[in-house]
Coordinates of C-alpha atoms in Angstrom, one line a residue:
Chain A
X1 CA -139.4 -85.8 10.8
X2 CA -140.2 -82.1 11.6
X3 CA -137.2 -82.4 14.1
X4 CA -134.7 -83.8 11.5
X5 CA -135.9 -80.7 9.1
X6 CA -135.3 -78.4 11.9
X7 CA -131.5 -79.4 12.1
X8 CA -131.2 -80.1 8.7
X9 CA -132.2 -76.3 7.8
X10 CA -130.0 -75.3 11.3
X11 CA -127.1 -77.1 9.7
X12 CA -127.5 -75.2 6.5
X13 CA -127.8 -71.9 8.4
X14 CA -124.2 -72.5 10.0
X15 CA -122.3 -73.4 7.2
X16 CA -120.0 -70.6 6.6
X17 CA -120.6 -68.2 3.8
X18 CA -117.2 -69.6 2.7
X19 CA -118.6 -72.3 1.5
X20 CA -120.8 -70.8 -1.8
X21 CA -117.9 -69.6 -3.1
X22 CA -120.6 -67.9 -5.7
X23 CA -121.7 -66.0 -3.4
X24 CA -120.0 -62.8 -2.2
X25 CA -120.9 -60.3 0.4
X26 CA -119.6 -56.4 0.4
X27 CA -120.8 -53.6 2.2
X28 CA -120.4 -49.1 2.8
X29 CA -120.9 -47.0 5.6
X30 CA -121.0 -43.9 6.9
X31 CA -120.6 -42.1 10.1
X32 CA -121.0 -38.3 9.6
X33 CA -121.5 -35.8 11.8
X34 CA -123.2 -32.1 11.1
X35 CA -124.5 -29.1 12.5
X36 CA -125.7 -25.1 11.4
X37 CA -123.3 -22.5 11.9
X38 CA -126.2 -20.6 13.4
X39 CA -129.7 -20.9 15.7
X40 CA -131.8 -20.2 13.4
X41 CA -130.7 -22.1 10.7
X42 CA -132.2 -25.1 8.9
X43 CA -130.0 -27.3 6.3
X44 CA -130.1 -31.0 4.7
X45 CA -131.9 -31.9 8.6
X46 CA -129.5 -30.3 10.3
X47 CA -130.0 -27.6 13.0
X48 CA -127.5 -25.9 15.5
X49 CA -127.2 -28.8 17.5
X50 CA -124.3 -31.5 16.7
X51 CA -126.1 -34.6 15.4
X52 CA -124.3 -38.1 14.7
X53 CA -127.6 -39.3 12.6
X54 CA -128.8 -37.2 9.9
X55 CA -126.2 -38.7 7.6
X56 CA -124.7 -41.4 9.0
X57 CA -125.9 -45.1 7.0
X58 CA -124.5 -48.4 6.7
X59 CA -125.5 -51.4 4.2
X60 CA -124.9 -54.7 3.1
X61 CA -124.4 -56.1 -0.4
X62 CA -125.3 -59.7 -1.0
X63 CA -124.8 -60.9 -4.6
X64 CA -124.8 -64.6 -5.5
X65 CA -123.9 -66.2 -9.6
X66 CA -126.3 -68.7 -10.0
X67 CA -124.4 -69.9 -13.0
X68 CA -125.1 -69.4 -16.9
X69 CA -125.6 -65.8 -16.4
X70 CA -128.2 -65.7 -14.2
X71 CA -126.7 -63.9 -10.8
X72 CA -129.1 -62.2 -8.1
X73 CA -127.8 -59.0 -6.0
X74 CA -130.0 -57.4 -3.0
X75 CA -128.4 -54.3 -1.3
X76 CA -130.0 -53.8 2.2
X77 CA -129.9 -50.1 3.7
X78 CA -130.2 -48.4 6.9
X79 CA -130.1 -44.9 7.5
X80 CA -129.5 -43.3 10.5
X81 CA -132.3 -40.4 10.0
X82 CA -134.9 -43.4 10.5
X83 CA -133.4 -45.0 13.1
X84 CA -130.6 -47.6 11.0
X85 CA -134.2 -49.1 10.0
X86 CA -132.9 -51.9 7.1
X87 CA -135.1 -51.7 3.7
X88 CA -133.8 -53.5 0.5
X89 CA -132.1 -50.6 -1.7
X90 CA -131.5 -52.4 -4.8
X91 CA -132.9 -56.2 -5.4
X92 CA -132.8 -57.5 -8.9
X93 CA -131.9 -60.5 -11.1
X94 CA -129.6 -59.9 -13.2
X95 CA -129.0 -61.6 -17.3
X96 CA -126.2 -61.4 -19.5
X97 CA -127.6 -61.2 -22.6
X98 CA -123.5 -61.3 -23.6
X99 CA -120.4 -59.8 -23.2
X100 CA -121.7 -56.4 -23.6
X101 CA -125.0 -57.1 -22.8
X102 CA -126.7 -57.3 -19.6
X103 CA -130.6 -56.8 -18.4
X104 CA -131.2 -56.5 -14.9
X105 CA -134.9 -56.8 -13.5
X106 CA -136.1 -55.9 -9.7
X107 CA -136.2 -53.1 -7.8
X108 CA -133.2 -50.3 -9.5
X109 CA -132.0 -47.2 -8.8
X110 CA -133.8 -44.4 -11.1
X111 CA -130.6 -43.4 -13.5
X112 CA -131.5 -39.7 -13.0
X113 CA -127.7 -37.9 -12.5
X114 CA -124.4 -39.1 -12.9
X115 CA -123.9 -40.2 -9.4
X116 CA -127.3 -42.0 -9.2
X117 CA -126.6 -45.3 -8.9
X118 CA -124.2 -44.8 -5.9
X119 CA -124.7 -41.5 -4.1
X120 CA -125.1 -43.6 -1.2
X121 CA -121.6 -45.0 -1.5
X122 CA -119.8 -42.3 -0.2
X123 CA -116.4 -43.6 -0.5
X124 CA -116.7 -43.8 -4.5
X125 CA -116.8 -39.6 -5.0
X126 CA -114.9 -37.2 -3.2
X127 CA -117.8 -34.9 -1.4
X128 CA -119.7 -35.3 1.3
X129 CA -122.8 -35.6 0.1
X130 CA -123.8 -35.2 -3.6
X131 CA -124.4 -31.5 -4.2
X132 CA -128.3 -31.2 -2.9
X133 CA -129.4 -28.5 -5.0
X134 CA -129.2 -31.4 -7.9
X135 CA -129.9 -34.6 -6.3
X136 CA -133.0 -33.6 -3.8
X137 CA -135.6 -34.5 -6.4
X138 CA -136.2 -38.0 -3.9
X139 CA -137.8 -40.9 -6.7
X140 CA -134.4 -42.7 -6.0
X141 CA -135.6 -46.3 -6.5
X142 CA -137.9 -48.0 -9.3
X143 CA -139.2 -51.1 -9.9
X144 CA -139.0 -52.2 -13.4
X145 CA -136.4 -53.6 -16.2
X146 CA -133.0 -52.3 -17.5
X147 CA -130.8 -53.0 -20.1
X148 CA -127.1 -52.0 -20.5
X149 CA -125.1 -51.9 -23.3
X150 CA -121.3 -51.1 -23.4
X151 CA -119.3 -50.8 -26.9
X152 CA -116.1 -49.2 -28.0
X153 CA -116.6 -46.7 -31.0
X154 CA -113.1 -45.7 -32.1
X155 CA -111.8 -45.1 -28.8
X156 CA -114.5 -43.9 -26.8
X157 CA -116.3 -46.3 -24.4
X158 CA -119.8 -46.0 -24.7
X159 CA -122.6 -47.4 -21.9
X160 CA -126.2 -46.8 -23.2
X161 CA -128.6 -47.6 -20.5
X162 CA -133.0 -48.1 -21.3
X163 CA -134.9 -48.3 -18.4
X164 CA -138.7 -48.8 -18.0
X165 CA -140.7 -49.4 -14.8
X166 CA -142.5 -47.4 -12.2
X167 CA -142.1 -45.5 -8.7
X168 CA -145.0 -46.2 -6.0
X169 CA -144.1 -44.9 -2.6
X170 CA -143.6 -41.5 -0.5
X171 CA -142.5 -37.9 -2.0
X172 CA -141.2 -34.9 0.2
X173 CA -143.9 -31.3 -1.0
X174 CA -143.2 -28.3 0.9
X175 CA -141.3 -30.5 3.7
X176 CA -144.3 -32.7 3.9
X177 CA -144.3 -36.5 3.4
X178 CA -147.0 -37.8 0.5
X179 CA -148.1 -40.4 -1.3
X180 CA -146.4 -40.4 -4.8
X181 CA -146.5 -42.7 -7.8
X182 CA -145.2 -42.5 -11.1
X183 CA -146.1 -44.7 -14.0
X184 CA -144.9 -45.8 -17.4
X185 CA -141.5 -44.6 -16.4
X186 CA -138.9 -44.9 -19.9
X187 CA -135.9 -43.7 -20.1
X188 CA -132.6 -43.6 -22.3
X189 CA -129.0 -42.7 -20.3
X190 CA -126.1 -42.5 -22.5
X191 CA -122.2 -41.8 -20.9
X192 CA -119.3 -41.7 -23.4
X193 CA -115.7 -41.7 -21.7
X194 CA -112.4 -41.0 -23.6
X195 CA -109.5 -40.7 -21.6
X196 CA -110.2 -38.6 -18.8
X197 CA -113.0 -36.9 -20.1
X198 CA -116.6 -38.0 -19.7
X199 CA -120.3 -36.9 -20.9
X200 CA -123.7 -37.8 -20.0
X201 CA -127.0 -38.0 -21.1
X202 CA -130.5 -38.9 -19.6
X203 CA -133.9 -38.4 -20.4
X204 CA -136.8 -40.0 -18.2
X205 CA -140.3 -39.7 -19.3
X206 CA -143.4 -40.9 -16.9
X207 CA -146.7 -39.8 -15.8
X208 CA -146.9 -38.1 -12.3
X209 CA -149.4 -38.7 -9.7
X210 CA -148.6 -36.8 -6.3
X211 CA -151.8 -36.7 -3.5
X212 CA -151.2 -33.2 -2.1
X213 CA -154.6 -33.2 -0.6
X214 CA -153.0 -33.4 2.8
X215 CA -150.5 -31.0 2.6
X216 CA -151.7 -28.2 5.2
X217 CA -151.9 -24.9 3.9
X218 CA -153.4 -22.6 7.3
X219 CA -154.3 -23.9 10.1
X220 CA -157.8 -26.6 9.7
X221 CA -157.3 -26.0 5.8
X222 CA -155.5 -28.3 3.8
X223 CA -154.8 -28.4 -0.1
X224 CA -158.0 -31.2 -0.2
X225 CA -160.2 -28.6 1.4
X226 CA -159.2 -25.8 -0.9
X227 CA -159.5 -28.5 -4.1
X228 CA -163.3 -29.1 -2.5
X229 CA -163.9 -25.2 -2.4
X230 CA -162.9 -24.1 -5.7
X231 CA -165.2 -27.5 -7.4
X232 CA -167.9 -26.0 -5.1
X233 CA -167.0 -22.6 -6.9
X234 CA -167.2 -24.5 -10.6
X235 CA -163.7 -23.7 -10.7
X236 CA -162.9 -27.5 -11.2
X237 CA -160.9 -26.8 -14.4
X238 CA -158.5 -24.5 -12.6
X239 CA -158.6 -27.5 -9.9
X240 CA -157.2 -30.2 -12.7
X241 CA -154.6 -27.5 -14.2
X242 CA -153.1 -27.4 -10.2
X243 CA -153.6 -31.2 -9.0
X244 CA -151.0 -33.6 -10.0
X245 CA -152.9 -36.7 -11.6
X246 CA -151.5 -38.6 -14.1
X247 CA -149.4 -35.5 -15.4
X248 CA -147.1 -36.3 -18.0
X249 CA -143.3 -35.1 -16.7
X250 CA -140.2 -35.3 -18.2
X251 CA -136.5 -35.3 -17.0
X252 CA -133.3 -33.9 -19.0
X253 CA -129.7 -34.3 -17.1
X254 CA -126.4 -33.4 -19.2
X255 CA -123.3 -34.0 -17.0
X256 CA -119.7 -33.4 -18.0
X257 CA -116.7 -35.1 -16.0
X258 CA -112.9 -34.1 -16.5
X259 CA -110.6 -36.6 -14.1
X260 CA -106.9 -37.0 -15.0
X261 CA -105.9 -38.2 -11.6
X262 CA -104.5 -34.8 -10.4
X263 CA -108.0 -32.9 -11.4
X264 CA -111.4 -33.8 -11.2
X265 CA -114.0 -31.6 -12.7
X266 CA -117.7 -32.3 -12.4
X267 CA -120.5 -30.6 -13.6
X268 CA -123.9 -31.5 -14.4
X269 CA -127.5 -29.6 -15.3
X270 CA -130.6 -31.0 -14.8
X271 CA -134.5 -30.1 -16.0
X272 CA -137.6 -31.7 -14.3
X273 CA -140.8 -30.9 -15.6
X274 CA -144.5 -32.2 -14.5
X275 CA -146.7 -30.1 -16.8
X276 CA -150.2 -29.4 -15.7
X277 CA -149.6 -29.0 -12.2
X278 CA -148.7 -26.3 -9.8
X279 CA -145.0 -27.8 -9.8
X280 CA -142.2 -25.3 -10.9
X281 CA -140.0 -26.7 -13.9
X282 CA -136.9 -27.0 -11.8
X283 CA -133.9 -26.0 -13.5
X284 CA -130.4 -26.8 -11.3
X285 CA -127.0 -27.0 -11.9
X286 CA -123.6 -27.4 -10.5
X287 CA -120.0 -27.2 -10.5
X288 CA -117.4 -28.7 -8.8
X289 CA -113.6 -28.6 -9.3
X290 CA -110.7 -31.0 -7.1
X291 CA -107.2 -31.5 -7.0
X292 CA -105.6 -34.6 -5.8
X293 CA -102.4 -34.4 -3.4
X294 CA -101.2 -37.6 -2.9
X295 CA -104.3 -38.8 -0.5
X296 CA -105.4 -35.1 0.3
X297 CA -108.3 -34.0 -1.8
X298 CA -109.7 -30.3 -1.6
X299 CA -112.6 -29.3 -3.7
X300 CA -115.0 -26.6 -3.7
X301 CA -118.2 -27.0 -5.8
X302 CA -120.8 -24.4 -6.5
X303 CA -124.9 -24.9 -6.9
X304 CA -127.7 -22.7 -8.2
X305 CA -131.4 -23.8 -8.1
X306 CA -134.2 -21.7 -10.4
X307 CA -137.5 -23.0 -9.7
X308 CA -140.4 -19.8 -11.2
X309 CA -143.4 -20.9 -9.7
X310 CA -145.8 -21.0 -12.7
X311 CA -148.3 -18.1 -11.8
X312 CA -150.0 -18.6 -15.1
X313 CA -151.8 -21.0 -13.7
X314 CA -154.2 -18.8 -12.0
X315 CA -153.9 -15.5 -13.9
X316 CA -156.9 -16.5 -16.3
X317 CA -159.2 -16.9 -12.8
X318 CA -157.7 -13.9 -11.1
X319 CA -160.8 -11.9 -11.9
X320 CA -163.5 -14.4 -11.0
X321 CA -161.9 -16.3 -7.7
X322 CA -163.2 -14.6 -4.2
X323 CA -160.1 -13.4 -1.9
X324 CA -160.7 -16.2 0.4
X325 CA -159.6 -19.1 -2.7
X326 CA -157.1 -16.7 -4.8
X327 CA -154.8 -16.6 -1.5
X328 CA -154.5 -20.2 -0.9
X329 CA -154.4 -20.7 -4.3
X330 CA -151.5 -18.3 -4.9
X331 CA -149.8 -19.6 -1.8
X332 CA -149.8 -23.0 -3.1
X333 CA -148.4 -21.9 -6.2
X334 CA -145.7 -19.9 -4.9
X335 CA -144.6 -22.6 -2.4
X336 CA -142.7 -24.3 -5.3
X337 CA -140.5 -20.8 -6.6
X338 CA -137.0 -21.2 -5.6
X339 CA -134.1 -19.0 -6.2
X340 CA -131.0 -20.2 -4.2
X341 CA -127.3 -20.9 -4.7
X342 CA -125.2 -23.2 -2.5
X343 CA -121.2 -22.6 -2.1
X344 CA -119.5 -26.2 -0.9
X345 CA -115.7 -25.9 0.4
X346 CA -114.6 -29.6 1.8
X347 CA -111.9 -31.9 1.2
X348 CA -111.2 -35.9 1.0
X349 CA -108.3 -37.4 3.5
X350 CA -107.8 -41.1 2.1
X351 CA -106.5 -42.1 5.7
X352 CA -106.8 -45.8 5.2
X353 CA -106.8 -48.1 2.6
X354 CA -110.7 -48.7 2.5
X355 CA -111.8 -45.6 4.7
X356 CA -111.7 -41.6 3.7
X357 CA -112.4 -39.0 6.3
X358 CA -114.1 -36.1 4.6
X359 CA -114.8 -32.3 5.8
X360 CA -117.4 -30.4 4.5
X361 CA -118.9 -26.6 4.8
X362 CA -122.0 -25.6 3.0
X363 CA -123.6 -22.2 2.8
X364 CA -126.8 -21.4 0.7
X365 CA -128.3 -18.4 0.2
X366 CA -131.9 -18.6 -0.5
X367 CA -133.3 -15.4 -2.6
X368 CA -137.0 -16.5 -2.3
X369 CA -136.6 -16.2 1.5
X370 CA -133.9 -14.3 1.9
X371 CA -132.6 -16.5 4.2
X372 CA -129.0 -18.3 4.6
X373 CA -128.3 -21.3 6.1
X374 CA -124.7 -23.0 6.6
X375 CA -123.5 -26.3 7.8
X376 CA -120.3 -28.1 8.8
X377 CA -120.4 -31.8 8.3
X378 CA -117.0 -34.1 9.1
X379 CA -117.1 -37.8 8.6
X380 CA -115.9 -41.6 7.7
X381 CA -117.0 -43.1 4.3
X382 CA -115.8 -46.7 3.8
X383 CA -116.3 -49.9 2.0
X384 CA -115.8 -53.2 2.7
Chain B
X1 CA -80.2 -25.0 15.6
X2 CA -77.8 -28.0 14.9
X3 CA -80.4 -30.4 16.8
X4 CA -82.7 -28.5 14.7
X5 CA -80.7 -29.5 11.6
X6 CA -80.1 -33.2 12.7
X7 CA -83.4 -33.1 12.9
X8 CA -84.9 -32.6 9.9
X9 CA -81.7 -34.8 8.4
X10 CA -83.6 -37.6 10.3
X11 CA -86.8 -37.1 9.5
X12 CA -85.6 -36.7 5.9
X13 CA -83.8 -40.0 6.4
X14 CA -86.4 -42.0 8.0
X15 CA -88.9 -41.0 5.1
X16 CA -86.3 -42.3 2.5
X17 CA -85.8 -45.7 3.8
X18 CA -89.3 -45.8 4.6
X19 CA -90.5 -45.7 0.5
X20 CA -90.5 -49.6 -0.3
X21 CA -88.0 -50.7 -3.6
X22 CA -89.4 -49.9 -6.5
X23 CA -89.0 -52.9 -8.6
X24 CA -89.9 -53.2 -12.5
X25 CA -93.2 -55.2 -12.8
X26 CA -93.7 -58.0 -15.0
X27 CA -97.3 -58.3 -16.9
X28 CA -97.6 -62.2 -17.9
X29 CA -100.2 -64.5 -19.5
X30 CA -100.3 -68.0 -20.1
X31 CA -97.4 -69.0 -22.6
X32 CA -99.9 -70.6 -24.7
X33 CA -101.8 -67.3 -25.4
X34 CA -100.8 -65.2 -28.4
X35 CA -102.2 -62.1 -27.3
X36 CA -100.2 -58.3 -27.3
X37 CA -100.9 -55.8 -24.7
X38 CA -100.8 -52.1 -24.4
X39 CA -100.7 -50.1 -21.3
X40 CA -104.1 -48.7 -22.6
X41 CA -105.8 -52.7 -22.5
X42 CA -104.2 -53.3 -19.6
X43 CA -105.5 -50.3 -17.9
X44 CA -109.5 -51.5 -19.1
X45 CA -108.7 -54.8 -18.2
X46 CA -108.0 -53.5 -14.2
X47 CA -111.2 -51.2 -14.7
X48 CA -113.8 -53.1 -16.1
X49 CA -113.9 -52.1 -19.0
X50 CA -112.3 -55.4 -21.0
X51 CA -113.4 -58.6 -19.7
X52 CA -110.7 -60.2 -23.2
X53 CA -108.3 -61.7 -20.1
X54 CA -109.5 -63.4 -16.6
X55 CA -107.2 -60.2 -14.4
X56 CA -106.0 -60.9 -11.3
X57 CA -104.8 -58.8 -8.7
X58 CA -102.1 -59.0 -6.0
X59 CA -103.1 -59.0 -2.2
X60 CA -103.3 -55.4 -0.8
X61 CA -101.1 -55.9 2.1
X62 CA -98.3 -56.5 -1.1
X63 CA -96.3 -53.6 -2.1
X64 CA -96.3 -54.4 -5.5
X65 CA -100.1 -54.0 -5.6
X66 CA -99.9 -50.1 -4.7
X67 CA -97.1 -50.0 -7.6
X68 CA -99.1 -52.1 -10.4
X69 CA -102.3 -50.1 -9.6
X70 CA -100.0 -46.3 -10.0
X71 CA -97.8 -47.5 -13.2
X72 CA -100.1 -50.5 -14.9
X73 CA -103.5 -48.6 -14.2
X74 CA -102.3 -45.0 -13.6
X75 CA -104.1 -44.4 -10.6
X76 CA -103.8 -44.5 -6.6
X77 CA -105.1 -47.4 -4.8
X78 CA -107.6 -45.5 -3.2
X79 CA -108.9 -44.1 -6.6
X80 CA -108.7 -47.4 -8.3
X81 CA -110.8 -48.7 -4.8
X82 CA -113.3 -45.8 -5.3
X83 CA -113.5 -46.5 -8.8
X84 CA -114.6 -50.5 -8.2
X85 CA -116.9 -49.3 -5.7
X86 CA -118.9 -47.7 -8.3
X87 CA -119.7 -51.0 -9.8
X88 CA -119.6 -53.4 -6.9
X89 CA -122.7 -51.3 -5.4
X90 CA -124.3 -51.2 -8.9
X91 CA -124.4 -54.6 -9.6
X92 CA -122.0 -53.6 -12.2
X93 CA -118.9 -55.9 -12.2
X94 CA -116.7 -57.4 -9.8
X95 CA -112.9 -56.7 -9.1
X96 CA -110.2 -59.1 -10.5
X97 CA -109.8 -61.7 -7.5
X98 CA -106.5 -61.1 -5.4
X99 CA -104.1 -63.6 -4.5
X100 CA -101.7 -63.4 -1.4
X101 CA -98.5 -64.5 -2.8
X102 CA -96.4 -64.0 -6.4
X103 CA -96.1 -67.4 -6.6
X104 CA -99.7 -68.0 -6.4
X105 CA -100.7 -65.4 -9.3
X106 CA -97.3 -67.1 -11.5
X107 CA -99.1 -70.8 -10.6
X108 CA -102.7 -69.1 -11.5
X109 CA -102.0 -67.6 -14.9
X110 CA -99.7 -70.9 -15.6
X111 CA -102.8 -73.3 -15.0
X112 CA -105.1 -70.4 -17.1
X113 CA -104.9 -69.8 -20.2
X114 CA -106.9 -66.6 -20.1
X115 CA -105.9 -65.3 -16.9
X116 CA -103.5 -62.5 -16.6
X117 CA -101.7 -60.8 -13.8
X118 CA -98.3 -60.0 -12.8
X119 CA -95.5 -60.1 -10.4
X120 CA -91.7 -58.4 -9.9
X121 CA -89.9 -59.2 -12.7
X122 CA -87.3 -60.9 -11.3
X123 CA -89.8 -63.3 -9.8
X124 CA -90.6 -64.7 -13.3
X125 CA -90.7 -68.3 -14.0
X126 CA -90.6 -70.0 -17.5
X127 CA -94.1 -71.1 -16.5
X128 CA -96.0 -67.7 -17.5
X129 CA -95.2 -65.5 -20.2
X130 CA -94.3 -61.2 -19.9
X131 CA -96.2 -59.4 -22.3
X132 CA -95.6 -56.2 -21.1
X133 CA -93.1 -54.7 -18.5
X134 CA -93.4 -51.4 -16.2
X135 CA -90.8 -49.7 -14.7

């Protein structure tokens, strides 16, 4: 019996995928290659040794039509940076409510920017890598519910996009990994396209909870231990108006796209709030202009970040907090100002009918430290 | 200088004869469907954005597919390809199925009645229907 079963299910496993013709299977990848144009230099997790890794991914697409309008889709991920270890990017079940209508529920990309939902795929834009300065807010995934709704008004297409769920996993403060969660997450995404000109809008509301208390501040004396000194102090209201617990935080993105086949302009601004906290209200932006030749792309794309760390936060406690808490506390604080702007110069080289090689070379310049870091990346972006 | 010259006569040559015919391409439905198209539908038809017709594509490896994509959809290959990429990795849609030959897309769109695709015109049959015509 348990022998039968055993073939039986071996027999199943060797049928060939041909034969659900429901079912299909696609896949991207990237190989990319990067280093800094100098020793001291730090960019995207690059340094001044040439490294095959950083950027390099490759994933797999199943998606399967169960019939009536029920199909299921799981996107499984590896990225070189940890090790090509596979985790499932996008798994949902998908309805359509009807033609225009579709709700999808599972784990989803958060519909933060424009390029979102497939900054992975590198062969469906014509950078690199999406322009940082933007898209480094991390949060990429949620698990949750989201409805689509396309419509033609006059001769504008119109794709309105609710989403609710929540994020539960890591966060990247100050370069260190923490525990993040956010809950309650709604938002509202609207893109109208006429010809070749585009517009977006999102707006994601949620409530933030980020556990900083391990982030190390000096040596032995982490942002826990400072929390514990300044309660010990009395201070705890100044401690609740820097923790992040259940802060309420908001997200605004505006993106404008012009592509008439020969051109491509992009530009998109974006607003991230998380009041109540000793976040900065990020405010980034960017620009980017191509021009098709045939299958030679150039483009060059420029990026500004303004972060003001919120120093208000402490000035009321400026008089009353000994030396030995105002430092830490102003350190923390200031950890999160950023001033810096990012020049991109690269180009797209459709060599192949499902590949692109693509050339990139980044320079920021970061006022806050007065540092500038560059980096020349080259690659392969394909689908299949 | 004149093996210079024959040179570049060559190369210019070889680059002429190596552009495939460009033929005029024939958009056809079933004959038992009524509908009209424009350029514009057929362009959102081969995007996405209509699902009104069941569209089919011609193989890659066909010439006429790098043709149809430039003159029906008005964009490369390679941009229409980026462009379904978008969707395919978004759970988002799916592209119109390709079929190897033009008699298999004339014997698909013949057997349904919502299914449109195309083929050179002067591979036309009284079995399908033009609608449309690109040259």
């Amino acid at each position: 019996m348990r022998k039968s079963l055993l073939a039986l299910s071996l027999a199943v496993a060797f049928i060939p995928v041909t034969a659900y013709p429901n079912t299909t299977i696609n896949g991207f990848a990237s190989i990319k290659a990067g280093m800094t144009t100098g020793s001291d230099e730090r960019l995207y997790g690059y340094d001044d040794t040439l490294d095959f890794k950083n950027e390099s991914l490759i994933a797999l697409q199943v998606k399967s039509d169960l019939g009536d309008k029920l199909s299921v889709t799981a996107q499984l991920l590896g990225r070189g940076r940890d090790d090509f270890d596979v985790g499932f990017e996008w798994a949902f079940i998908s309805y359509e409510l009807s033609d225009n209508m579709t709700i999808n529920a599972g784990r989803l990309r958060t519909p933060f920017y424009k390029y979102s939902d497939f900054k992975d795929v590198g062969y469906a834009y014509d950078w690199l890598r999406v322009p940082q300065g933007v898209y480094g807010l991390g949060f990429d995934t949620i698990e949750g519910l989201t409805f689509y709704r396309t419509a033609q008004i006059g001769s504008v297409d119109s794709t309105l996009q609710l989403i609710f769920g929540g994020y539960d996993g890591n966060a990247s403060l100050s370069g260190a990994q923490v525990s993040a969660q956010i809950d309650n997450v709604t938002g509202i995404t609207w893109e109208l396209a006429k010809d070749a000109f585009s517009a977006r809008f999102a707006y994601l509301t949620g409530k933030t909870s980020i556990d900083t208390s391990p982030v190390t501040l000096a040596p032995g004396f982490t942002v826990g231990n400072l929390y514990q000194a300044l309660a010990a102090n009395g201070l705890t209201p100044l401690v609740t108006a820097i923790d992040i617990d259940d802060e309420s935080s908001n997200f605004i993105g505006v993106g404008l796209t012009y592509d008439d086949s020969d051109w491509i302009a992009v530009a998109e601004y974006t607003r991230v709030e998380v009041e109540n906290s000793f976040i900065a209200t990020q405010k980034n932006w960017y620009v980017s202009l191509g021009k098709r030749f045939d299958g030679i792309t150039p483009y060059i794309s420029y990026e500004r970040e303004n972060n003001d760390a919120v120093v208000s936060i402490y000035q009321p406690y400026t008089g009353v907090l000994p030396p030995q808490l105002l430092v830490p506390v102003q350190g923390l604080v200031a950890s999160q100002e950023r001033d810096a702007s990012t020049w991109n110069l690269g180009v797209r080289y459709d060599f192949h009918p499902s590949a692109a090689f693509k050339a990139q070379y980044s320079s920021e310049d970061s006022d806050t430290t007065g540092q500038r870091n560059g980096v020349l990346a080259f690659g392969i972006d394909l689908v299949f | 200088m004149l093996s210079r010259f024959l040179a570049i006569v060559l190369l210019l040559g070889g680059s002429v004869t190596a552009i495939p015919a460009i033929a005029d391409i024939a958009v056809i439905v079933n004959p038992a469907n009524s509908v009209t198209l424009t350029t514009d539908e057929l362009t959102r038809l081969y995007t996405g954005r209509s699902s009104a017709l069941a569209a089919v594509n011609i193989a890659e490896s066909s010439p006429l597919r790098s043709q149809f994509d430039e003159k029906g959809v008005g964009r490369s290959s390679a941009q229409l390809k980026a462009h379904w990429s978008k969707l395919v990795f978004t759970g988002k849609g799916t592209p119109p199925p390709e079929l190897a030959t033009e008699a298999a897309v004339i014997e698909h769109v013949a057997q349904n009645p919502n299914a449109v695709g195309y083929v050179d015109v002067a591979s036309v049959t009284d079995a399908v229907k033009v609608v449309l015509t690109l040259n």
